[in-house]
mmCIF file of C-alpha atoms in Angstrom:
data_model
loop_
_atom_site.group_PDB
_atom_site.id
_atom_site.type_symbol
_atom_site.label_atom_id
_atom_site.label_comp_id
_atom_site.label_asym_id
_atom_site.label_seq_id
_atom_site.Cartn_x
_atom_site.Cartn_y
_atom_site.Cartn_z
ATOM 1 C CA MET A 1 115.035 96.205 97.517
ATOM 2 C CA PHE A 2 112.203 97.434 95.305
ATOM 3 C CA VAL A 3 114.491 99.837 93.461
ATOM 4 C CA ILE A 4 117.112 97.105 92.956
ATOM 5 C CA TRP A 5 114.431 94.764 91.625
ATOM 6 C CA ILE A 6 113.387 97.320 88.997
ATOM 7 C CA GLY A 7 116.904 97.542 87.650
ATOM 8 C CA PHE A 8 117.573 93.809 87.256
ATOM 9 C CA VAL A 9 118.001 92.591 83.690
ATOM 10 C CA GLY A 10 117.328 88.879 83.904
ATOM 11 C CA ASN A 11 113.813 87.501 84.164
ATOM 12 C CA GLY A 12 114.973 84.820 86.593
ATOM 13 C CA HIS A 13 116.578 87.348 88.907
ATOM 14 C CA SER A 14 113.544 89.642 88.746
ATOM 15 C CA LEU A 15 111.092 86.877 89.514
ATOM 16 C CA CYS A 16 113.257 85.671 92.391
ATOM 17 C CA LEU A 17 113.424 89.167 93.869
ATOM 18 C CA THR A 18 109.672 89.598 93.408
ATOM 19 C CA GLU A 19 109.055 86.469 95.458
ATOM 20 C CA GLN A 20 111.690 87.383 98.064
ATOM 21 C CA THR A 21 110.217 90.858 98.494
ATOM 22 C CA ALA A 22 106.626 89.627 98.719
ATOM 23 C CA GLY A 23 107.379 86.873 101.247
ATOM 24 C CA PRO A 24 108.711 89.039 104.088
ATOM 25 C CA LEU A 25 105.991 91.612 103.472
ATOM 26 C CA GLN A 26 103.301 89.000 103.850
ATOM 27 C CA ARG A 27 104.857 87.516 106.986
ATOM 28 C CA SER A 28 105.910 90.657 108.839
ATOM 29 C CA GLY A 29 103.850 93.568 107.564
ATOM 30 C CA VAL A 30 106.972 95.764 107.681
ATOM 31 C CA ASN A 31 106.446 99.286 106.368
ATOM 32 C CA SER A 32 108.197 99.295 103.006
ATOM 33 C CA SER A 33 106.800 102.582 101.747
ATOM 34 C CA ALA A 34 110.287 104.065 101.618
ATOM 35 C CA GLN A 35 111.236 101.518 98.960
ATOM 36 C CA LEU A 36 108.535 102.644 96.515
ATOM 37 C CA ASP A 37 110.642 104.859 94.289
ATOM 38 C CA GLY A 38 109.143 103.918 90.951
ATOM 39 C CA PRO A 39 106.958 101.655 88.857
ATOM 40 C CA PRO A 40 107.583 98.032 88.005
ATOM 41 C CA GLY A 41 109.656 97.640 84.875
ATOM 42 C CA GLY A 42 113.225 97.518 83.629
ATOM 43 C CA ARG A 43 114.560 96.137 80.393
ATOM 44 C CA GLN A 44 113.121 92.727 81.156
ATOM 45 C CA ARG A 45 110.453 91.780 83.684
ATOM 46 C CA PRO A 46 109.049 88.649 85.251
ATOM 47 C CA GLY A 47 105.638 89.502 83.855
ATOM 48 C CA PRO A 48 102.664 91.691 84.824
ATOM 49 C CA ASP A 49 101.083 89.063 87.072
ATOM 50 C CA GLN A 50 104.098 88.886 89.381
ATOM 51 C CA ASP A 51 104.511 92.676 89.378
ATOM 52 C CA GLN A 52 100.863 93.227 90.195
ATOM 53 C CA THR A 53 100.928 90.591 92.920
ATOM 54 C CA LEU A 54 103.907 92.263 94.592
ATOM 55 C CA LEU A 55 102.420 95.757 94.368
ATOM 56 C CA LEU A 56 99.065 94.655 95.736
ATOM 57 C CA LYS A 57 100.893 92.834 98.524
ATOM 58 C CA ILE A 58 102.636 96.105 99.382
ATOM 59 C CA MET A 59 99.247 97.869 99.427
ATOM 60 C CA ASP A 60 98.002 95.102 101.694
ATOM 61 C CA GLN A 61 100.953 94.894 104.076
ATOM 62 C CA ALA A 62 102.804 98.202 104.106
ATOM 63 C CA ALA A 63 100.984 101.194 102.590
ATOM 64 C CA ASN A 64 97.498 102.145 101.481
ATOM 65 C CA PRO A 65 96.686 102.062 97.736
ATOM 66 C CA GLN A 66 96.799 105.842 97.209
ATOM 67 C CA TYR A 67 100.192 106.122 98.876
ATOM 68 C CA VAL A 68 101.556 103.473 96.500
ATOM 69 C CA TRP A 69 99.960 105.064 93.438
ATOM 70 C CA ASP A 70 101.316 108.507 94.267
ATOM 71 C CA ARG A 71 104.740 106.948 93.746
ATOM 72 C CA MET A 72 103.797 105.023 90.616
ATOM 73 C CA LEU A 73 102.410 107.844 88.477
ATOM 74 C CA GLY A 74 105.733 108.115 86.671
ATOM 75 C CA GLY A 75 105.105 104.646 85.278
ATOM 76 C CA PHE A 76 102.565 106.060 82.821
ATOM 77 C CA LYS A 77 105.442 107.960 81.143
ATOM 78 C CA HIS A 78 108.048 105.206 81.396
ATOM 79 C CA LYS A 79 110.170 104.683 78.273
ATOM 80 C CA ASN A 80 109.409 100.941 78.316
ATOM 81 C CA ASN A 81 106.033 100.283 76.665
ATOM 82 C CA ARG A 82 105.553 97.074 78.684
ATOM 83 C CA THR A 83 105.875 99.109 81.866
ATOM 84 C CA ARG A 84 103.295 101.637 80.653
ATOM 85 C CA GLU A 85 100.945 98.770 79.825
ATOM 86 C CA GLY A 86 101.678 97.028 83.151
ATOM 87 C CA VAL A 87 100.880 100.133 85.189
ATOM 88 C CA CYS A 88 97.475 100.329 83.481
ATOM 89 C CA LEU A 89 96.796 96.666 84.244
ATOM 90 C CA CYS A 90 97.867 97.196 87.849
ATOM 91 C CA LEU A 91 95.383 100.072 88.183
ATOM 92 C CA ILE A 92 92.598 97.765 87.024
ATOM 93 C CA GLY A 93 93.709 95.212 89.609
ATOM 94 C CA THR A 94 93.742 97.866 92.333
ATOM 95 C CA LEU A 95 90.214 99.009 91.462
ATOM 96 C CA ASN A 96 88.902 95.459 91.595
ATOM 97 C CA ALA A 97 90.722 94.728 94.849
ATOM 98 C CA TYR A 98 89.961 97.921 96.781
ATOM 99 C CA GLY A 99 87.226 99.776 94.881
ATOM 100 C CA ALA A 100 87.349 103.347 93.580
ATOM 101 C CA GLN A 101 87.026 104.784 97.089
ATOM 102 C CA ALA A 102 90.647 103.850 97.847
ATOM 103 C CA LEU A 103 92.122 106.097 95.128
ATOM 104 C CA THR A 104 92.118 109.758 94.145
ATOM 105 C CA LEU A 105 91.317 109.006 90.532
ATOM 106 C CA SER A 106 91.341 112.667 89.459
ATOM 107 C CA LYS A 107 95.157 112.494 89.786
ATOM 108 C CA ILE A 108 95.382 109.385 87.616
ATOM 109 C CA VAL A 109 92.888 109.950 84.780
ATOM 110 C CA PRO A 110 94.991 112.631 82.962
ATOM 111 C CA HIS A 111 97.895 110.168 82.733
ATOM 112 C CA ILE A 112 95.610 107.511 81.281
ATOM 113 C CA CYS A 113 94.231 109.977 78.737
ATOM 114 C CA SER A 114 97.757 110.723 77.542
ATOM 115 C CA LEU A 115 98.297 107.002 76.846
ATOM 116 C CA LEU A 116 95.282 106.855 74.512
ATOM 117 C CA GLY A 117 97.600 108.263 71.850
ATOM 118 C CA ASP A 118 100.545 105.971 72.719
ATOM 119 C CA PRO A 119 102.471 104.599 69.692
ATOM 120 C CA THR A 120 102.067 101.030 71.027
ATOM 121 C CA SER A 121 98.679 99.405 70.459
ATOM 122 C CA GLN A 122 98.879 97.272 73.619
ATOM 123 C CA VAL A 123 99.362 100.412 75.731
ATOM 124 C CA ARG A 124 96.445 102.148 74.006
ATOM 125 C CA ASP A 125 94.228 99.128 74.644
ATOM 126 C CA ALA A 126 95.286 98.953 78.295
ATOM 127 C CA ALA A 127 94.572 102.670 78.760
ATOM 128 C CA MET A 128 91.136 102.221 77.219
ATOM 129 C CA SER A 129 90.470 99.272 79.540
ATOM 130 C CA CYS A 130 91.493 101.479 82.491
ATOM 131 C CA LEU A 131 88.968 104.142 81.568
ATOM 132 C CA VAL A 132 86.242 101.546 81.115
ATOM 133 C CA GLU A 133 87.015 100.050 84.529
ATOM 134 C CA ILE A 134 86.983 103.483 86.177
ATOM 135 C CA TYR A 135 83.636 104.193 84.509
ATOM 136 C CA ARG A 136 82.301 100.860 85.778
ATOM 137 C CA HIS A 137 83.179 101.868 89.333
ATOM 138 C CA VAL A 138 82.466 105.604 89.306
ATOM 139 C CA GLY A 139 79.720 106.098 86.722
ATOM 140 C CA GLU A 140 78.694 109.006 84.524
ATOM 141 C CA ARG A 141 80.988 111.554 86.189
ATOM 142 C CA VAL A 142 83.820 109.958 84.204
ATOM 143 C CA ARG A 143 82.071 110.767 80.928
ATOM 144 C CA THR A 144 81.585 114.380 82.025
ATOM 145 C CA ASP A 145 85.178 114.662 83.207
ATOM 146 C CA LEU A 146 86.630 113.360 79.933
ATOM 147 C CA THR A 147 84.861 116.067 77.926
ATOM 148 C CA LYS A 148 87.043 118.598 79.805
ATOM 149 C CA LYS A 149 90.359 116.885 78.956
ATOM 150 C CA GLY A 150 90.706 118.248 75.413
ATOM 151 C CA LEU A 151 90.492 114.825 73.749
ATOM 152 C CA PRO A 152 89.596 114.705 70.027
ATOM 153 C CA GLN A 153 85.885 114.142 69.450
ATOM 154 C CA SER A 154 86.569 111.010 67.411
ATOM 155 C CA ARG A 155 88.460 109.493 70.340
ATOM 156 C CA LEU A 156 85.734 110.539 72.789
ATOM 157 C CA ASN A 157 83.154 108.825 70.583
ATOM 158 C CA VAL A 158 85.088 105.551 70.769
ATOM 159 C CA ILE A 159 85.463 105.839 74.552
ATOM 160 C CA PHE A 160 81.796 106.679 75.074
ATOM 161 C CA SER A 161 80.709 103.768 72.910
ATOM 162 C CA ARG A 162 82.706 101.453 75.181
ATOM 163 C CA PHE A 163 81.037 103.072 78.207
ATOM 164 C CA ASP A 164 77.637 102.446 76.614
ATOM 165 C CA GLU A 165 78.505 98.787 76.105
ATOM 166 C CA VAL A 166 79.368 98.405 79.788
ATOM 167 C CA GLN A 167 76.175 100.202 80.786
ATOM 168 C CA ARG A 168 74.071 97.848 78.657
ATOM 169 C CA SER A 169 75.919 94.755 79.874
ATOM 170 C CA GLY A 170 74.734 95.204 83.462
ATOM 171 C CA ASN A 171 78.299 95.024 84.801
ATOM 172 C CA MET A 172 78.288 98.486 86.366
ATOM 173 C CA ILE A 173 78.934 98.755 90.096
ATOM 174 C CA PRO A 174 75.320 99.501 91.143
ATOM 175 C CA SER A 175 76.039 102.565 93.283
ATOM 176 C CA SER A 176 77.961 104.161 90.404
ATOM 177 C CA SER A 177 75.138 103.682 87.914
ATOM 178 C CA SER A 178 72.438 105.007 90.226
ATOM 179 C CA ASP A 179 74.260 107.689 92.240
ATOM 180 C CA LYS A 180 75.801 109.649 89.402
ATOM 181 C CA ASN A 181 76.528 112.800 91.383
ATOM 182 C CA PHE A 182 77.109 111.463 94.855
ATOM 183 C CA ASP A 183 80.445 113.224 95.395
ATOM 184 C CA ASP A 184 82.596 116.039 94.111
ATOM 185 C CA GLU A 185 81.075 117.146 90.819
ATOM 186 C CA ASP A 186 84.427 118.212 89.400
ATOM 187 C CA SER A 187 86.362 114.989 89.849
ATOM 188 C CA VAL A 188 86.084 111.307 89.100
ATOM 189 C CA ASP A 189 87.204 110.223 92.564
ATOM 190 C CA GLY A 190 85.498 107.061 93.734
ATOM 191 C CA GLY A 191 82.587 106.763 96.125
ATOM 192 C CA ARG A 192 84.183 108.372 99.098
ATOM 193 C CA SER A 193 82.866 111.180 101.271
ATOM 194 C CA SER A 194 84.940 114.198 102.181
ATOM 195 C CA SER A 195 85.940 112.671 105.502
ATOM 196 C CA SER A 196 86.850 109.246 104.177
ATOM 197 C CA SER A 197 89.926 107.709 105.732
ATOM 198 C CA SER A 198 91.257 106.500 102.391
ATOM 199 C CA SER A 199 92.453 110.016 101.498
ATOM 200 C CA ARG A 200 94.928 110.127 104.362
ATOM 201 C CA GLY A 201 98.689 110.255 103.993
ATOM 202 C CA PRO A 202 101.113 107.347 104.267
ATOM 203 C CA PRO A 203 99.990 104.806 106.866
ATOM 204 C CA SER A 204 102.036 102.759 109.257
ATOM 205 C CA GLY A 205 100.363 99.491 108.404
ATOM 206 C CA ARG A 206 98.038 97.767 106.029
ATOM 207 C CA ARG A 207 94.361 98.556 105.669
ATOM 208 C CA GLY A 208 93.237 95.666 103.549
ATOM 209 C CA GLY A 209 93.332 91.920 103.288
ATOM 210 C CA ALA A 210 94.405 89.271 100.842
ATOM 211 C CA MET A 211 95.762 90.065 97.418
ATOM 212 C CA GLY A 212 93.875 91.156 94.293
ATOM 213 C CA SER A 213 94.075 88.133 92.014
ATOM 214 C CA MET A 214 94.592 85.844 95.036
ATOM 215 C CA ARG A 215 91.651 87.162 97.040
ATOM 216 C CA ARG A 216 88.120 85.937 96.928
ATOM 217 C CA PRO A 217 85.922 88.030 94.637
ATOM 218 C CA SER A 218 84.520 91.074 96.395
ATOM 219 C CA SER A 219 81.343 92.897 95.560
ATOM 220 C CA ALA A 220 83.340 95.691 93.970
ATOM 221 C CA SER A 221 84.309 93.362 91.148
ATOM 222 C CA SER A 222 81.113 91.362 90.932
ATOM 223 C CA LYS A 223 79.836 90.966 87.409
ATOM 224 C CA GLY A 224 77.106 88.459 88.018
ATOM 225 C CA PRO A 225 73.356 88.970 87.702
ATOM 226 C CA ALA A 226 71.602 91.323 90.056
ATOM 227 C CA GLY A 227 70.541 90.004 93.442
ATOM 228 C CA LYS A 228 67.628 90.961 95.649
ATOM 229 C CA GLU A 229 65.786 94.101 94.605
ATOM 230 C CA GLY A 230 68.125 94.501 91.640
ATOM 231 C CA ALA A 231 71.191 94.992 93.829
ATOM 232 C CA SER A 232 74.514 93.400 93.003
ATOM 233 C CA ALA A 233 75.814 90.229 94.549
ATOM 234 C CA GLY A 234 77.029 91.054 98.028
ATOM 235 C CA ALA A 235 74.297 93.552 98.888
ATOM 236 C CA VAL A 236 72.834 93.004 102.351
ATOM 237 C CA ASP A 237 69.832 94.230 104.335
ATOM 238 C CA GLU A 238 68.432 94.113 107.870
ATOM 239 C CA ASP A 239 67.054 90.581 107.434
ATOM 240 C CA ASP A 240 70.500 89.327 106.430
ATOM 241 C CA PHE A 241 71.974 90.957 109.523
ATOM 242 C CA MET A 242 69.356 89.463 111.839
ATOM 243 C CA LYS A 243 70.112 86.001 110.456
ATOM 244 C CA ALA A 244 73.862 86.613 110.893
ATOM 245 C CA PHE A 245 73.657 87.758 114.519
ATOM 246 C CA GLU A 246 74.224 84.229 115.823
ATOM 247 C CA ASP A 247 76.601 83.187 113.051
ATOM 248 C CA ALA A 248 79.477 83.021 115.520
ATOM 249 C CA PRO A 249 81.358 80.277 117.373
ATOM 250 C CA ALA A 250 80.056 79.182 120.776
ATOM 251 C CA LEU A 251 81.989 80.477 123.791
ATOM 252 C CA GLN A 252 81.663 80.260 127.544
ATOM 253 C CA ILE A 253 82.287 83.043 130.062
ATOM 254 C CA TYR A 254 83.442 81.781 133.446
ATOM 255 C CA SER A 255 83.836 85.101 135.249
ATOM 256 C CA SER A 256 83.872 88.864 134.770
ATOM 257 C CA ARG A 257 87.667 88.698 134.615
ATOM 258 C CA ASP A 258 87.434 86.090 131.874
ATOM 259 C CA LEU A 259 85.112 88.424 129.933
ATOM 260 C CA GLU A 260 87.493 91.357 130.398
ATOM 261 C CA ASP A 261 90.458 89.314 129.148
ATOM 262 C CA SER A 262 88.492 88.171 126.086
ATOM 263 C CA ILE A 263 87.437 91.729 125.224
ATOM 264 C CA ASN A 264 91.000 93.019 125.647
ATOM 265 C CA LYS A 265 92.261 90.385 123.201
ATOM 266 C CA ILE A 266 89.542 91.304 120.712
ATOM 267 C CA LYS A 267 90.338 95.012 121.096
ATOM 268 C CA GLU A 268 94.030 94.317 120.509
ATOM 269 C CA VAL A 269 93.320 92.553 117.200
ATOM 270 C CA LEU A 270 90.823 95.138 115.939
ATOM 271 C CA SER A 271 93.007 98.100 116.922
ATOM 272 C CA ASP A 272 96.071 96.867 115.034
ATOM 273 C CA ASP A 273 95.622 96.639 111.269
ATOM 274 C CA LYS A 274 98.808 94.587 110.957
ATOM 275 C CA HIS A 275 96.659 91.605 111.852
ATOM 276 C CA ASP A 276 95.314 89.653 108.894
ATOM 277 C CA TRP A 277 91.799 90.608 107.792
ATOM 278 C CA GLU A 278 90.532 87.101 108.604
ATOM 279 C CA GLN A 279 91.724 87.549 112.199
ATOM 280 C CA ARG A 280 89.789 90.819 112.377
ATOM 281 C CA VAL A 281 86.648 89.104 111.061
ATOM 282 C CA THR A 282 87.052 86.335 113.650
ATOM 283 C CA ALA A 283 87.514 88.931 116.416
ATOM 284 C CA LEU A 284 84.287 90.699 115.432
ATOM 285 C CA LYS A 285 82.411 87.403 115.469
ATOM 286 C CA LYS A 286 83.841 86.723 118.924
ATOM 287 C CA VAL A 287 82.113 89.857 120.189
ATOM 288 C CA ARG A 288 78.804 88.321 119.148
ATOM 289 C CA SER A 289 79.856 85.021 120.723
ATOM 290 C CA LEU A 290 80.378 86.821 124.025
ATOM 291 C CA LEU A 291 76.967 88.461 123.722
ATOM 292 C CA MET A 292 75.334 85.072 123.207
ATOM 293 C CA ALA A 293 77.282 83.713 126.186
ATOM 294 C CA GLY A 294 75.743 86.321 128.495
ATOM 295 C CA ALA A 295 78.254 89.194 128.433
ATOM 296 C CA LEU A 296 75.470 91.695 129.107
ATOM 297 C CA ASP A 297 74.844 90.127 132.525
ATOM 298 C CA HIS A 298 78.363 90.883 133.758
ATOM 299 C CA GLU A 299 79.230 94.041 135.651
ATOM 300 C CA GLY A 300 81.443 96.442 133.784
ATOM 301 C CA PHE A 301 80.389 95.436 130.261
ATOM 302 C CA SER A 302 79.133 98.962 129.463
ATOM 303 C CA GLN A 303 82.536 100.437 130.301
ATOM 304 C CA GLN A 304 84.298 97.755 128.277
ATOM 305 C CA LEU A 305 82.016 98.548 125.327
ATOM 306 C CA ARG A 306 83.062 102.206 125.464
ATOM 307 C CA GLN A 307 86.693 101.172 125.363
ATOM 308 C CA MET A 308 85.923 99.164 122.213
ATOM 309 C CA GLU A 309 84.500 102.161 120.318
ATOM 310 C CA PRO A 310 87.768 103.219 118.588
ATOM 311 C CA ALA A 311 88.306 99.626 117.444
ATOM 312 C CA PHE A 312 84.764 99.461 116.050
ATOM 313 C CA LYS A 313 85.293 102.728 114.163
ATOM 314 C CA LEU A 314 88.546 101.441 112.680
ATOM 315 C CA SER A 315 86.820 98.220 111.578
ATOM 316 C CA ALA A 316 83.969 100.151 109.925
ATOM 317 C CA LYS A 317 86.579 102.133 107.944
ATOM 318 C CA ASP A 318 88.474 99.031 106.820
ATOM 319 C CA LEU A 319 89.203 98.659 103.099
ATOM 320 C CA ARG A 320 88.261 94.988 103.238
ATOM 321 C CA SER A 321 84.528 94.581 102.686
ATOM 322 C CA GLN A 322 84.245 91.428 104.814
ATOM 323 C CA VAL A 323 85.641 93.303 107.820
ATOM 324 C CA VAL A 324 83.218 96.198 107.301
ATOM 325 C CA ARG A 325 80.291 93.793 106.957
ATOM 326 C CA GLU A 326 81.133 91.941 110.185
ATOM 327 C CA ALA A 327 81.656 95.224 112.027
ATOM 328 C CA CYS A 328 78.229 96.450 110.931
ATOM 329 C CA ILE A 329 76.564 93.145 111.886
ATOM 330 C CA THR A 330 78.192 93.272 115.321
ATOM 331 C CA LEU A 331 77.174 96.895 115.922
ATOM 332 C CA GLY A 332 73.625 96.101 114.826
ATOM 333 C CA HIS A 333 73.540 93.136 117.209
ATOM 334 C CA LEU A 334 74.738 95.317 120.102
ATOM 335 C CA SER A 335 72.017 97.886 119.409
ATOM 336 C CA PHE A 336 69.404 95.123 119.113
ATOM 337 C CA LEU A 337 70.330 93.735 122.545
ATOM 338 C CA LEU A 338 71.206 96.917 124.428
ATOM 339 C CA GLY A 339 68.510 99.224 123.098
ATOM 340 C CA ASN A 340 68.899 102.741 124.526
ATOM 341 C CA LYS A 341 71.931 101.625 126.568
ATOM 342 C CA PHE A 342 73.812 101.589 123.263
ATOM 343 C CA ASP A 343 73.375 105.379 123.034
ATOM 344 C CA HIS A 344 76.986 106.542 123.453
ATOM 345 C CA THR A 345 78.430 104.017 121.023
ATOM 346 C CA ALA A 346 75.648 104.763 118.527
ATOM 347 C CA GLU A 347 76.480 108.475 118.594
ATOM 348 C CA THR A 348 80.206 107.753 118.246
ATOM 349 C CA ILE A 349 79.905 105.344 115.323
ATOM 350 C CA MET A 350 77.096 107.011 113.331
ATOM 351 C CA PRO A 351 79.284 109.439 111.272
ATOM 352 C CA THR A 352 81.547 106.549 110.252
ATOM 353 C CA LEU A 353 78.534 104.479 109.177
ATOM 354 C CA LEU A 354 77.164 107.391 107.129
ATOM 355 C CA ASN A 355 80.504 107.574 105.307
ATOM 356 C CA LEU A 356 79.862 104.030 104.055
ATOM 357 C CA VAL A 357 76.609 104.966 102.311
ATOM 358 C CA PRO A 358 78.116 106.364 99.050
ATOM 359 C CA ASN A 359 80.784 103.642 98.853
ATOM 360 C CA SER A 360 81.114 102.146 95.373
ATOM 361 C CA ALA A 361 81.509 98.657 96.869
ATOM 362 C CA LYS A 362 77.897 97.566 97.288
ATOM 363 C CA VAL A 363 78.486 95.285 100.263
ATOM 364 C CA MET A 364 80.037 98.187 102.193
ATOM 365 C CA ALA A 365 77.322 100.676 101.283
ATOM 366 C CA THR A 366 74.429 98.337 102.102
ATOM 367 C CA SER A 367 76.109 97.138 105.296
ATOM 368 C CA GLY A 368 76.295 100.722 106.483
ATOM 369 C CA VAL A 369 72.640 101.348 105.638
ATOM 370 C CA ALA A 370 71.447 98.137 107.305
ATOM 371 C CA CYS A 371 73.451 98.898 110.456
ATOM 372 C CA ILE A 372 72.116 102.461 110.689
ATOM 373 C CA ARG A 373 68.536 101.253 110.285
ATOM 374 C CA LEU A 374 68.979 98.649 113.035
ATOM 375 C CA ILE A 375 70.488 101.238 115.367
ATOM 376 C CA LEU A 376 67.683 103.717 114.708
ATOM 377 C CA ARG A 377 65.057 101.016 115.292
ATOM 378 C CA HIS A 378 66.439 99.903 118.634
ATOM 379 C CA THR A 379 68.388 102.858 120.072
ATOM 380 C CA HIS A 380 66.160 105.926 120.381
ATOM 381 C CA TYR A 381 68.732 108.538 121.326
ATOM 382 C CA PRO A 382 67.878 112.218 120.634
ATOM 383 C CA ARG A 383 71.498 113.143 119.871
ATOM 384 C CA LEU A 384 71.377 110.930 116.764
ATOM 385 C CA ILE A 385 68.821 113.291 115.180
ATOM 386 C CA PRO A 386 71.219 116.203 114.421
ATOM 387 C CA ILE A 387 73.769 113.772 112.984
ATOM 388 C CA ILE A 388 71.173 112.547 110.475
ATOM 389 C CA THR A 389 69.668 115.964 109.691
ATOM 390 C CA SER A 390 73.073 117.583 109.137
ATOM 391 C CA ASN A 391 73.782 115.002 106.423
ATOM 392 C CA CYS A 392 70.566 115.826 104.585
ATOM 393 C CA THR A 393 72.588 118.565 102.871
ATOM 394 C CA SER A 394 75.504 116.287 101.952
ATOM 395 C CA LYS A 395 77.035 116.606 98.474
ATOM 396 C CA SER A 396 76.341 112.897 98.056
ATOM 397 C CA VAL A 397 72.990 112.081 96.480
ATOM 398 C CA ALA A 398 73.097 108.647 98.122
ATOM 399 C CA VAL A 399 73.641 110.128 101.587
ATOM 400 C CA ARG A 400 70.904 112.732 101.179
ATOM 401 C CA ARG A 401 68.399 110.130 99.972
ATOM 402 C CA ARG A 402 69.219 107.667 102.744
ATOM 403 C CA CYS A 403 69.106 110.338 105.456
ATOM 404 C CA TYR A 404 65.552 111.251 104.504
ATOM 405 C CA GLU A 405 64.705 107.546 104.716
ATOM 406 C CA PHE A 406 66.295 107.427 108.171
ATOM 407 C CA LEU A 407 64.299 110.466 109.274
ATOM 408 C CA ASP A 408 61.115 108.778 108.073
ATOM 409 C CA LEU A 409 62.023 105.677 110.098
ATOM 410 C CA MET A 410 62.572 107.771 113.226
ATOM 411 C CA LEU A 411 59.317 109.667 112.781
ATOM 412 C CA THR A 412 57.491 106.382 112.346
ATOM 413 C CA GLU A 413 59.031 104.317 115.145
ATOM 414 C CA TRP A 414 60.367 106.690 117.801
ATOM 415 C CA PRO A 415 58.101 107.881 120.634
ATOM 416 C CA GLY A 416 56.991 111.497 120.424
ATOM 417 C CA ASN A 417 58.680 112.603 123.650
ATOM 418 C CA THR A 418 62.073 111.421 122.328
ATOM 419 C CA LEU A 419 61.617 113.330 119.074
ATOM 420 C CA GLU A 420 60.705 116.502 120.953
ATOM 421 C CA LYS A 421 63.923 116.584 123.003
#
């Protein structure tokens, strides 16, 4: 259907097909990755907004952003100048919806550079806007990378002046402006660690939530004034998590079987990313509801918690920042209540939480840090020590810095006999 839609001539037909394609995707979450044979375009189009909405819906419902973009790279060389411009605008929308960590930008930047010399001024402007948006998310590595692309110095000067304007405006994604070398020094890939899940191949289901222009603003696209301690809007800390522990609907547990049924339903939602992101957020809050209702007093809860570990890991890797935040709050709450009984889950989830630290979306990065600090305060488990120390040599500046902070916390708060084990 996607290929047919590209070839339609009439605006009315194209818009109709856009809506008909997006509707079933949103309702069913069917994997439509096989239909992604090219970029949006054709001799006439319904407009960039509809194209972008459809493509972001596909990223949301059927395939992860990188999988879609691997099949759209040809759009940068499309003979139709409106298509070339539209692909640039769609990249900006993808960055604002998912953050730089969802894309391998080193594959995309050379195509954008080639459009800086496009004969059409609108395409040149869109390409420039793309580079500025990538710089806003990734930081100074973009400037370094562009010097290796063979661009004329006069063009580089114009690009760098735009970068300087963004830097002065205060609209940089905070982690990109402060952690300039937190990943691969030779690429402009977003804030993702080497083991990030966003670099995987084609998925079987969606890994995000609502659509770019239709979604609520996320921290990755925040442009407002800095929040607490100079962080961007959306940044969180331990105090925020403590206040959010009981921000969950009231539930009652009538029996151990009732608890088991509730946990199985929660696990089913969290383990299947075809469920809407809001359902996943609600499921995570339900875990805290069960804790407040006395789940810890029921026999078998520890075993049920172990069975939930894969679902928690999947939630902490989610591309939707609200899901990641709720997952981190819930894990922090479990550690707070269980103490050292949370040891196995803490060991299992810690590498995933550390992968959040260099994320360019501030709410994800700070959620990971806050969760790790809560776990280290309340779960004194010796096997967490090598996980932290091994990351002190990470390529990410952010990870190295935070791991030394975590070690300081452990040395300060853990009993000596635990540290000696």
